[in-house]
Amino acid sequence: MQTRAVTAATIGTALEWTDFALYGALAATVLPKLFFPAMDPTSALLASLATFGVGLAARPLGAIVCGSLGDKFGRRNLMLATVSVMGVSSFLMGLLPTYAQIGVWAPILLVLLRIVQGFALGGESTGGQLMAIEHASADRRGKYSGLLGICSPISQIVANAVLFGLSASMSADAFEAWGWRVPFLASFLLVIVGVYIRLKVHETPAFVEMKRSSHVVKVSNPLRDAVRFHYKPLLRWMLFFCGPAALFYLIVVFSLSYITKTLGVPKQDAFMLLMGANVFAIGGALLGGTLSDRIGRKKALAIGSIATLLISLVYFSVLDTKSFVPMLLIMGLFLGFTQYQSGIQPVAFAEAFPTNVRYSGSALAYTGANLLTGGPMPMVAVWLLSISNGSPWAVVALCASLNLISLIAILWGPETRGIDMNRTDSAARLGDSR
């Protein structure tokens, strides 16, 4: 069941992230022209990236609702619901008419679907992580966490491979007319595969153990209790993940726009660079999770954070060479060490909270960081680049600042490796808080 749980969580979450990654890549390249043609190029790009941020902004609401329900009624049922909602919203996105066809309703409908998509992913991300981590033995939590960390880079590889194949096999006009819709319309497979896999997994042992203490479930209000009793780890891990979240979206969304529009690199080359960088990211996630089982979460995370801080200082200087191999190496190292930290994130977050608030607390920290820095990062980076006359140093300064905050948060707090995952807050404590 451990193997089945981590397989279900990894494949299901990777499928959902693929659709999310597809939108991120298209938001930086094709969607500005199709849905915001009345604006100048910079404004259209900003508007398109804003719709990307809207999806991330909806994730905290999904995290709050799904987290509370998941702590009350179980992880498995929520996972079946979120994978279905995500697939349907992505499929409908592939059917959307453009601005030329229905005018202002096109971007409005696009935003609404992004909100639904983001809501579902807000509940999915943490739920999938807990399905795997709560099934894992104490000495393998980090390893399973690293496996979960490969979901995002795998989705980036698949999404960009699909876009590369489509853009290379048809004319630019055909790709803009209908080619970009194909991946979204294939999302019905996400629902079928995701639901089938998750039906094969039992509820997690930690949640089953908590259900035996029916009084804890009865008096618990997961959202309230997470904020009231566990605000310190909630705040700590939210601040930590502000760094990796911002850097991740800087690389996979803004960098794509920077490479193609500012540096003039062909789209096909940009997609290949991003696919190559995500190969590094897969290795980084696996390394981070495995290493955290050996040396602890804090030490392993600190290594990754220091590495991304140093790389951020030279990232754009190397990109500006427009030389494929150096660009591939710097993007690979930057994304690799960012995902190295994301490979530790699931287990670090899960271990920080007791079972009765684990879904709510982890989801709030994770999606809160994405709301604060992840979603806005591509749009803020475009704005900083425009007011700096094309110089990337303002973006570099922002990256370094967020990275320092992340490093401080890592060093602030206890080590949690090996902690009991079946622990809960006492019924008396929860009852007294009502």
mmCIF file of C-alpha atoms in Angstrom, residues 54-347:
data_model
loop_
_atom_site.group_PDB
_atom_site.id
_atom_site.type_symbol
_atom_site.label_atom_id
_atom_site.label_comp_id
_atom_site.label_asym_id
_atom_site.label_seq_id
_atom_site.Cartn_x
_atom_site.Cartn_y
_atom_site.Cartn_z
ATOM 1 C CA VAL A 54 -5.295 34.385 -10.726
ATOM 2 C CA GLY A 55 -5.099 30.604 -10.816
ATOM 3 C CA LEU A 56 -2.520 30.655 -8.050
ATOM 4 C CA ALA A 57 -4.566 33.217 -6.107
ATOM 5 C CA ALA A 58 -7.509 30.796 -6.089
ATOM 6 C CA ARG A 59 -5.388 28.052 -4.578
ATOM 7 C CA PRO A 60 -5.593 29.288 -0.946
ATOM 8 C CA LEU A 61 -9.396 29.083 -1.126
ATOM 9 C CA GLY A 62 -9.120 25.546 -2.455
ATOM 10 C CA ALA A 63 -6.585 24.778 0.259
ATOM 11 C CA ILE A 64 -8.866 26.155 2.993
ATOM 12 C CA VAL A 65 -11.976 24.312 1.818
ATOM 13 C CA CYS A 66 -10.315 21.034 0.823
ATOM 14 C CA GLY A 67 -7.922 21.127 3.773
ATOM 15 C CA SER A 68 -10.703 21.450 6.298
ATOM 16 C CA LEU A 69 -12.786 18.751 4.596
ATOM 17 C CA GLY A 70 -9.745 16.485 4.235
ATOM 18 C CA ASP A 71 -8.941 16.765 7.946
ATOM 19 C CA LYS A 72 -12.565 15.961 8.768
ATOM 20 C CA PHE A 73 -13.517 13.312 6.190
ATOM 21 C CA GLY A 74 -10.233 11.881 4.896
ATOM 22 C CA ARG A 75 -7.587 12.438 2.253
ATOM 23 C CA ARG A 76 -8.777 9.878 -0.306
ATOM 24 C CA ASN A 77 -12.251 11.298 -0.986
ATOM 25 C CA LEU A 78 -10.890 14.792 -1.556
ATOM 26 C CA MET A 79 -8.319 13.467 -4.022
ATOM 27 C CA LEU A 80 -11.034 11.914 -6.176
ATOM 28 C CA ALA A 81 -12.946 15.202 -6.275
ATOM 29 C CA THR A 82 -10.018 17.510 -7.051
ATOM 30 C CA VAL A 83 -8.688 15.433 -9.948
ATOM 31 C CA SER A 84 -12.146 15.470 -11.558
ATOM 32 C CA VAL A 85 -12.662 19.228 -11.213
ATOM 33 C CA MET A 86 -9.157 19.978 -12.527
ATOM 34 C CA GLY A 87 -9.644 17.822 -15.611
ATOM 35 C CA VAL A 88 -13.028 19.278 -16.540
ATOM 36 C CA SER A 89 -11.859 22.890 -16.185
ATOM 37 C CA SER A 90 -8.801 22.240 -18.356
ATOM 38 C CA PHE A 91 -10.929 20.539 -21.016
ATOM 39 C CA LEU A 92 -13.282 23.534 -21.139
ATOM 40 C CA MET A 93 -10.266 25.846 -21.465
ATOM 41 C CA GLY A 94 -9.426 24.087 -24.714
ATOM 42 C CA LEU A 95 -12.888 24.963 -26.070
ATOM 43 C CA LEU A 96 -12.729 28.685 -25.242
ATOM 44 C CA PRO A 97 -13.424 31.137 -28.084
ATOM 45 C CA THR A 98 -10.853 33.910 -28.476
ATOM 46 C CA TYR A 99 -11.195 37.694 -28.213
ATOM 47 C CA ALA A 100 -11.705 37.919 -31.973
ATOM 48 C CA GLN A 101 -14.756 35.668 -31.663
ATOM 49 C CA ILE A 102 -16.617 36.918 -28.564
ATOM 50 C CA GLY A 103 -14.736 40.021 -27.474
ATOM 51 C CA VAL A 104 -14.246 40.810 -23.806
ATOM 52 C CA TRP A 105 -16.080 37.637 -22.725
ATOM 53 C CA ALA A 106 -13.075 35.589 -23.855
ATOM 54 C CA PRO A 107 -10.662 36.844 -21.140
ATOM 55 C CA ILE A 108 -13.497 36.830 -18.578
ATOM 56 C CA LEU A 109 -14.240 33.144 -19.193
ATOM 57 C CA LEU A 110 -10.519 32.423 -19.219
ATOM 58 C CA VAL A 111 -10.151 33.963 -15.756
ATOM 59 C CA LEU A 112 -13.177 32.058 -14.403
ATOM 60 C CA LEU A 113 -11.791 28.728 -15.577
ATOM 61 C CA ARG A 114 -8.405 29.599 -14.128
ATOM 62 C CA ILE A 115 -10.081 30.250 -10.774
ATOM 63 C CA VAL A 116 -11.751 26.815 -10.850
ATOM 64 C CA GLN A 117 -8.497 25.184 -11.955
ATOM 65 C CA GLY A 118 -6.530 26.912 -9.213
ATOM 66 C CA PHE A 119 -9.138 26.005 -6.587
ATOM 67 C CA ALA A 120 -8.860 22.316 -7.464
ATOM 68 C CA LEU A 121 -5.067 22.388 -7.526
ATOM 69 C CA GLY A 122 -5.033 24.139 -4.146
ATOM 70 C CA GLY A 123 -6.702 21.107 -2.604
ATOM 71 C CA GLU A 124 -4.871 18.580 -4.761
ATOM 72 C CA SER A 125 -1.270 19.566 -4.065
ATOM 73 C CA THR A 126 -1.285 18.982 -0.326
ATOM 74 C CA GLY A 127 -3.750 16.089 -0.413
ATOM 75 C CA GLY A 128 -1.584 14.107 -2.804
ATOM 76 C CA GLN A 129 1.451 14.759 -0.637
ATOM 77 C CA LEU A 130 -0.278 13.566 2.530
ATOM 78 C CA MET A 131 -1.573 10.415 0.830
ATOM 79 C CA ALA A 132 2.033 9.384 0.232
ATOM 80 C CA ILE A 133 3.763 10.736 3.362
ATOM 81 C CA GLU A 134 1.189 9.361 5.819
ATOM 82 C CA HIS A 135 1.510 5.902 4.244
ATOM 83 C CA ALA A 136 5.346 5.980 4.387
ATOM 84 C CA SER A 137 7.548 4.437 7.078
ATOM 85 C CA ALA A 138 9.620 6.879 9.154
ATOM 86 C CA ASP A 139 12.884 6.094 7.351
ATOM 87 C CA ARG A 140 11.383 6.596 3.873
ATOM 88 C CA ARG A 141 9.367 9.776 4.248
ATOM 89 C CA GLY A 142 12.068 11.900 2.650
ATOM 90 C CA LYS A 143 12.470 9.466 -0.240
ATOM 91 C CA TYR A 144 8.730 9.520 -0.932
ATOM 92 C CA SER A 145 8.755 13.299 -0.572
ATOM 93 C CA GLY A 146 11.423 13.493 -3.271
ATOM 94 C CA LEU A 147 9.298 11.321 -5.553
ATOM 95 C CA LEU A 148 6.441 13.783 -5.083
ATOM 96 C CA GLY A 149 8.862 16.585 -5.921
ATOM 97 C CA ILE A 150 9.379 15.206 -9.431
ATOM 98 C CA CYS A 151 5.707 15.811 -10.322
ATOM 99 C CA SER A 152 6.287 19.423 -11.251
ATOM 100 C CA PRO A 153 9.414 18.945 -13.430
ATOM 101 C CA ILE A 154 7.862 15.924 -15.152
ATOM 102 C CA SER A 155 4.803 18.018 -15.925
ATOM 103 C CA GLN A 156 7.021 20.802 -17.267
ATOM 104 C CA ILE A 157 8.864 18.344 -19.518
ATOM 105 C CA VAL A 158 5.624 16.836 -20.826
ATOM 106 C CA ALA A 159 3.960 20.225 -21.318
ATOM 107 C CA ASN A 160 6.900 21.801 -23.119
ATOM 108 C CA ALA A 161 7.546 18.641 -25.163
ATOM 109 C CA VAL A 162 3.948 18.743 -26.341
ATOM 110 C CA LEU A 163 4.158 22.447 -27.176
ATOM 111 C CA PHE A 164 7.518 21.973 -28.887
ATOM 112 C CA GLY A 165 6.155 19.115 -30.978
ATOM 113 C CA LEU A 166 3.034 21.018 -31.943
ATOM 114 C CA SER A 167 4.832 24.270 -32.773
ATOM 115 C CA ALA A 168 7.496 22.413 -34.791
ATOM 116 C CA SER A 169 4.975 20.325 -36.755
ATOM 117 C CA MET A 170 2.693 23.131 -37.900
ATOM 118 C CA SER A 171 2.854 26.727 -39.025
ATOM 119 C CA ALA A 172 2.756 29.551 -36.493
ATOM 120 C CA ASP A 173 -0.700 30.537 -37.766
ATOM 121 C CA ALA A 174 -2.043 27.011 -37.310
ATOM 122 C CA PHE A 175 -0.590 26.768 -33.800
ATOM 123 C CA GLU A 176 -2.219 30.053 -32.799
ATOM 124 C CA ALA A 177 -5.501 29.108 -34.482
ATOM 125 C CA TRP A 178 -6.037 25.644 -32.983
ATOM 126 C CA GLY A 179 -2.789 23.835 -32.097
ATOM 127 C CA TRP A 180 -2.575 25.280 -28.578
ATOM 128 C CA ARG A 181 -5.998 23.776 -27.789
ATOM 129 C CA VAL A 182 -4.991 20.151 -28.345
ATOM 130 C CA PRO A 183 -3.272 19.529 -24.962
ATOM 131 C CA PHE A 184 -6.188 20.988 -23.023
ATOM 132 C CA LEU A 185 -8.758 18.949 -24.937
ATOM 133 C CA ALA A 186 -6.822 15.799 -24.063
ATOM 134 C CA SER A 187 -7.479 16.527 -20.371
ATOM 135 C CA PHE A 188 -10.351 14.049 -20.253
ATOM 136 C CA LEU A 189 -7.585 11.439 -19.897
ATOM 137 C CA LEU A 190 -6.550 13.155 -16.664
ATOM 138 C CA VAL A 191 -9.942 12.446 -15.111
ATOM 139 C CA ILE A 192 -10.039 8.807 -16.191
ATOM 140 C CA VAL A 193 -6.478 7.936 -15.178
ATOM 141 C CA GLY A 194 -6.486 10.003 -11.970
ATOM 142 C CA VAL A 195 -9.755 8.595 -10.635
ATOM 143 C CA TYR A 196 -8.840 5.008 -11.529
ATOM 144 C CA ILE A 197 -5.464 5.177 -9.763
ATOM 145 C CA ARG A 198 -6.821 6.760 -6.607
ATOM 146 C CA LEU A 199 -9.659 4.286 -6.257
ATOM 147 C CA LYS A 200 -6.965 1.658 -5.665
ATOM 148 C CA VAL A 201 -5.536 3.393 -2.562
ATOM 149 C CA HIS A 202 -6.823 3.047 1.007
ATOM 150 C CA GLU A 203 -7.234 5.903 3.454
ATOM 151 C CA THR A 204 -3.985 6.821 5.253
ATOM 152 C CA PRO A 205 -3.034 5.066 8.543
ATOM 153 C CA ALA A 206 -2.663 8.389 10.381
ATOM 154 C CA PHE A 207 -6.207 9.476 9.516
ATOM 155 C CA VAL A 208 -7.628 6.026 10.340
ATOM 156 C CA GLU A 209 -5.873 6.185 13.721
ATOM 157 C CA MET A 210 -7.356 9.624 14.403
ATOM 158 C CA LYS A 211 -10.859 8.431 13.471
ATOM 159 C CA ARG A 212 -10.624 5.854 16.241
ATOM 160 C CA SER A 213 -10.557 8.776 18.665
ATOM 161 C CA SER A 214 -13.928 10.031 17.517
ATOM 162 C CA HIS A 215 -13.986 12.807 20.112
ATOM 163 C CA VAL A 216 -10.961 14.505 18.497
ATOM 164 C CA VAL A 217 -12.687 14.546 15.111
ATOM 165 C CA LYS A 218 -15.934 15.754 16.666
ATOM 166 C CA VAL A 219 -14.533 18.775 18.513
ATOM 167 C CA SER A 220 -11.850 19.724 15.984
ATOM 168 C CA ASN A 221 -12.222 22.702 13.669
ATOM 169 C CA PRO A 222 -9.153 22.103 11.458
ATOM 170 C CA LEU A 223 -8.770 25.576 9.992
ATOM 171 C CA ARG A 224 -9.290 27.374 13.296
ATOM 172 C CA ASP A 225 -7.074 24.961 15.211
ATOM 173 C CA ALA A 226 -4.247 25.169 12.645
ATOM 174 C CA VAL A 227 -4.147 28.966 12.919
ATOM 175 C CA ARG A 228 -4.708 29.175 16.668
ATOM 176 C CA PHE A 229 -2.457 26.405 17.964
ATOM 177 C CA HIS A 230 0.083 25.984 15.147
ATOM 178 C CA TYR A 231 0.628 29.477 13.779
ATOM 179 C CA LYS A 232 4.398 29.346 14.345
ATOM 180 C CA PRO A 233 5.138 26.388 12.031
ATOM 181 C CA LEU A 234 2.481 27.703 9.653
ATOM 182 C CA LEU A 235 4.211 31.086 9.388
ATOM 183 C CA ARG A 236 7.687 29.561 9.289
ATOM 184 C CA TRP A 237 7.006 27.197 6.422
ATOM 185 C CA MET A 238 5.040 29.794 4.495
ATOM 186 C CA LEU A 239 7.999 32.189 4.654
ATOM 187 C CA PHE A 240 10.369 29.391 3.670
ATOM 188 C CA PHE A 241 8.407 28.419 0.589
ATOM 189 C CA CYS A 242 8.101 32.025 -0.621
ATOM 190 C CA GLY A 243 11.656 31.631 -1.957
ATOM 191 C CA PRO A 244 11.350 28.363 -3.929
ATOM 192 C CA ALA A 245 7.864 29.289 -5.192
ATOM 193 C CA ALA A 246 9.043 32.625 -6.589
ATOM 194 C CA LEU A 247 12.193 31.152 -8.141
ATOM 195 C CA PHE A 248 10.273 28.278 -9.707
ATOM 196 C CA TYR A 249 7.833 30.544 -11.535
ATOM 197 C CA LEU A 250 10.596 32.970 -12.434
ATOM 198 C CA ILE A 251 12.382 30.140 -14.259
ATOM 199 C CA VAL A 252 9.498 28.283 -15.897
ATOM 200 C CA VAL A 253 7.271 31.248 -16.821
ATOM 201 C CA PHE A 254 9.185 34.539 -16.844
ATOM 202 C CA SER A 255 12.415 33.066 -18.222
ATOM 203 C CA LEU A 256 10.482 31.698 -21.197
ATOM 204 C CA SER A 257 9.188 35.181 -21.958
ATOM 205 C CA TYR A 258 12.615 36.774 -21.311
ATOM 206 C CA ILE A 259 14.434 34.331 -23.581
ATOM 207 C CA THR A 260 11.996 34.612 -26.483
ATOM 208 C CA LYS A 261 10.972 38.277 -26.337
ATOM 209 C CA THR A 262 13.950 40.113 -24.806
ATOM 210 C CA LEU A 263 16.792 37.942 -26.119
ATOM 211 C CA GLY A 264 15.080 36.908 -29.368
ATOM 212 C CA VAL A 265 15.739 33.171 -28.954
ATOM 213 C CA PRO A 266 13.361 31.007 -31.094
ATOM 214 C CA LYS A 267 10.413 29.473 -29.236
ATOM 215 C CA GLN A 268 11.510 25.935 -30.095
ATOM 216 C CA ASP A 269 14.935 26.541 -28.516
ATOM 217 C CA ALA A 270 13.295 28.059 -25.433
ATOM 218 C CA PHE A 271 11.057 25.020 -25.003
ATOM 219 C CA MET A 272 14.112 22.734 -25.345
ATOM 220 C CA LEU A 273 16.015 24.740 -22.720
ATOM 221 C CA LEU A 274 13.148 24.448 -20.286
ATOM 222 C CA MET A 275 12.771 20.726 -20.908
ATOM 223 C CA GLY A 276 16.501 20.220 -20.292
ATOM 224 C CA ALA A 277 16.378 22.284 -17.097
ATOM 225 C CA ASN A 278 13.561 20.109 -15.798
ATOM 226 C CA VAL A 279 15.720 17.010 -16.206
ATOM 227 C CA PHE A 280 18.069 18.637 -13.662
ATOM 228 C CA ALA A 281 15.008 19.379 -11.512
ATOM 229 C CA ILE A 282 14.004 15.716 -11.369
ATOM 230 C CA GLY A 283 17.450 14.800 -10.075
ATOM 231 C CA GLY A 284 17.351 17.697 -7.633
ATOM 232 C CA ALA A 285 14.017 16.660 -6.112
ATOM 233 C CA LEU A 286 15.117 13.047 -5.659
ATOM 234 C CA LEU A 287 18.442 14.122 -4.141
ATOM 235 C CA GLY A 288 16.823 16.561 -1.723
ATOM 236 C CA GLY A 289 14.268 14.083 -0.413
ATOM 237 C CA THR A 290 16.782 11.258 -0.012
ATOM 238 C CA LEU A 291 19.411 13.475 1.639
ATOM 239 C CA SER A 292 16.874 14.797 4.136
ATOM 240 C CA ASP A 293 16.360 11.243 5.424
ATOM 241 C CA ARG A 294 20.077 11.071 6.192
ATOM 242 C CA ILE A 295 21.041 14.503 7.541
ATOM 243 C CA GLY A 296 17.660 15.968 8.523
ATOM 244 C CA ARG A 297 15.258 18.434 6.921
ATOM 245 C CA LYS A 298 16.937 21.643 8.157
ATOM 246 C CA LYS A 299 20.470 20.887 6.983
ATOM 247 C CA ALA A 300 19.317 19.560 3.614
ATOM 248 C CA LEU A 301 17.093 22.581 2.991
ATOM 249 C CA ALA A 302 19.839 25.021 3.989
ATOM 250 C CA ILE A 303 22.183 23.515 1.389
ATOM 251 C CA GLY A 304 19.619 24.043 -1.368
ATOM 252 C CA SER A 305 18.750 27.566 -0.268
ATOM 253 C CA ILE A 306 22.383 28.723 -0.231
ATOM 254 C CA ALA A 307 22.894 27.214 -3.690
ATOM 255 C CA THR A 308 19.921 29.059 -5.239
ATOM 256 C CA LEU A 309 21.032 32.315 -3.607
ATOM 257 C CA LEU A 310 24.447 32.107 -5.271
ATOM 258 C CA ILE A 311 23.054 31.030 -8.650
ATOM 259 C CA SER A 312 20.503 33.863 -8.723
ATOM 260 C CA LEU A 313 23.341 36.412 -8.760
ATOM 261 C CA VAL A 314 24.703 35.163 -12.115
ATOM 262 C CA TYR A 315 21.556 33.700 -13.708
ATOM 263 C CA PHE A 316 20.653 36.502 -16.119
ATOM 264 C CA SER A 317 24.270 37.258 -16.989
ATOM 265 C CA VAL A 318 24.641 33.711 -18.317
ATOM 266 C CA LEU A 319 21.290 33.829 -20.144
ATOM 267 C CA ASP A 320 22.382 37.046 -21.865
ATOM 268 C CA THR A 321 25.199 35.152 -23.616
ATOM 269 C CA LYS A 322 22.512 33.517 -25.826
ATOM 270 C CA SER A 323 24.766 30.451 -25.994
ATOM 271 C CA PHE A 324 22.671 27.277 -25.749
ATOM 272 C CA VAL A 325 24.920 25.104 -23.544
ATOM 273 C CA PRO A 326 25.681 27.756 -20.869
ATOM 274 C CA MET A 327 21.992 28.730 -20.843
ATOM 275 C CA LEU A 328 21.002 25.092 -20.379
ATOM 276 C CA LEU A 329 23.477 24.597 -17.530
ATOM 277 C CA ILE A 330 22.493 27.709 -15.588
ATOM 278 C CA MET A 331 18.758 27.064 -16.016
ATOM 279 C CA GLY A 332 19.314 23.434 -15.037
ATOM 280 C CA LEU A 333 21.276 24.280 -11.889
ATOM 281 C CA PHE A 334 18.865 27.036 -10.853
ATOM 282 C CA LEU A 335 15.751 24.906 -11.350
ATOM 283 C CA GLY A 336 17.528 21.822 -10.007
ATOM 284 C CA PHE A 337 18.370 23.375 -6.638
ATOM 285 C CA THR A 338 14.958 25.052 -6.460
ATOM 286 C CA GLN A 339 13.261 21.697 -6.951
ATOM 287 C CA TYR A 340 15.760 20.122 -4.544
ATOM 288 C CA GLN A 341 14.032 22.193 -1.852
ATOM 289 C CA SER A 342 10.588 21.339 -3.213
ATOM 290 C CA GLY A 343 11.524 17.663 -2.915
ATOM 291 C CA ILE A 344 11.862 18.150 0.848
ATOM 292 C CA GLN A 345 8.853 20.424 1.239
ATOM 293 C CA PRO A 346 6.119 17.727 1.400
ATOM 294 C CA VAL A 347 7.709 15.813 4.274
#
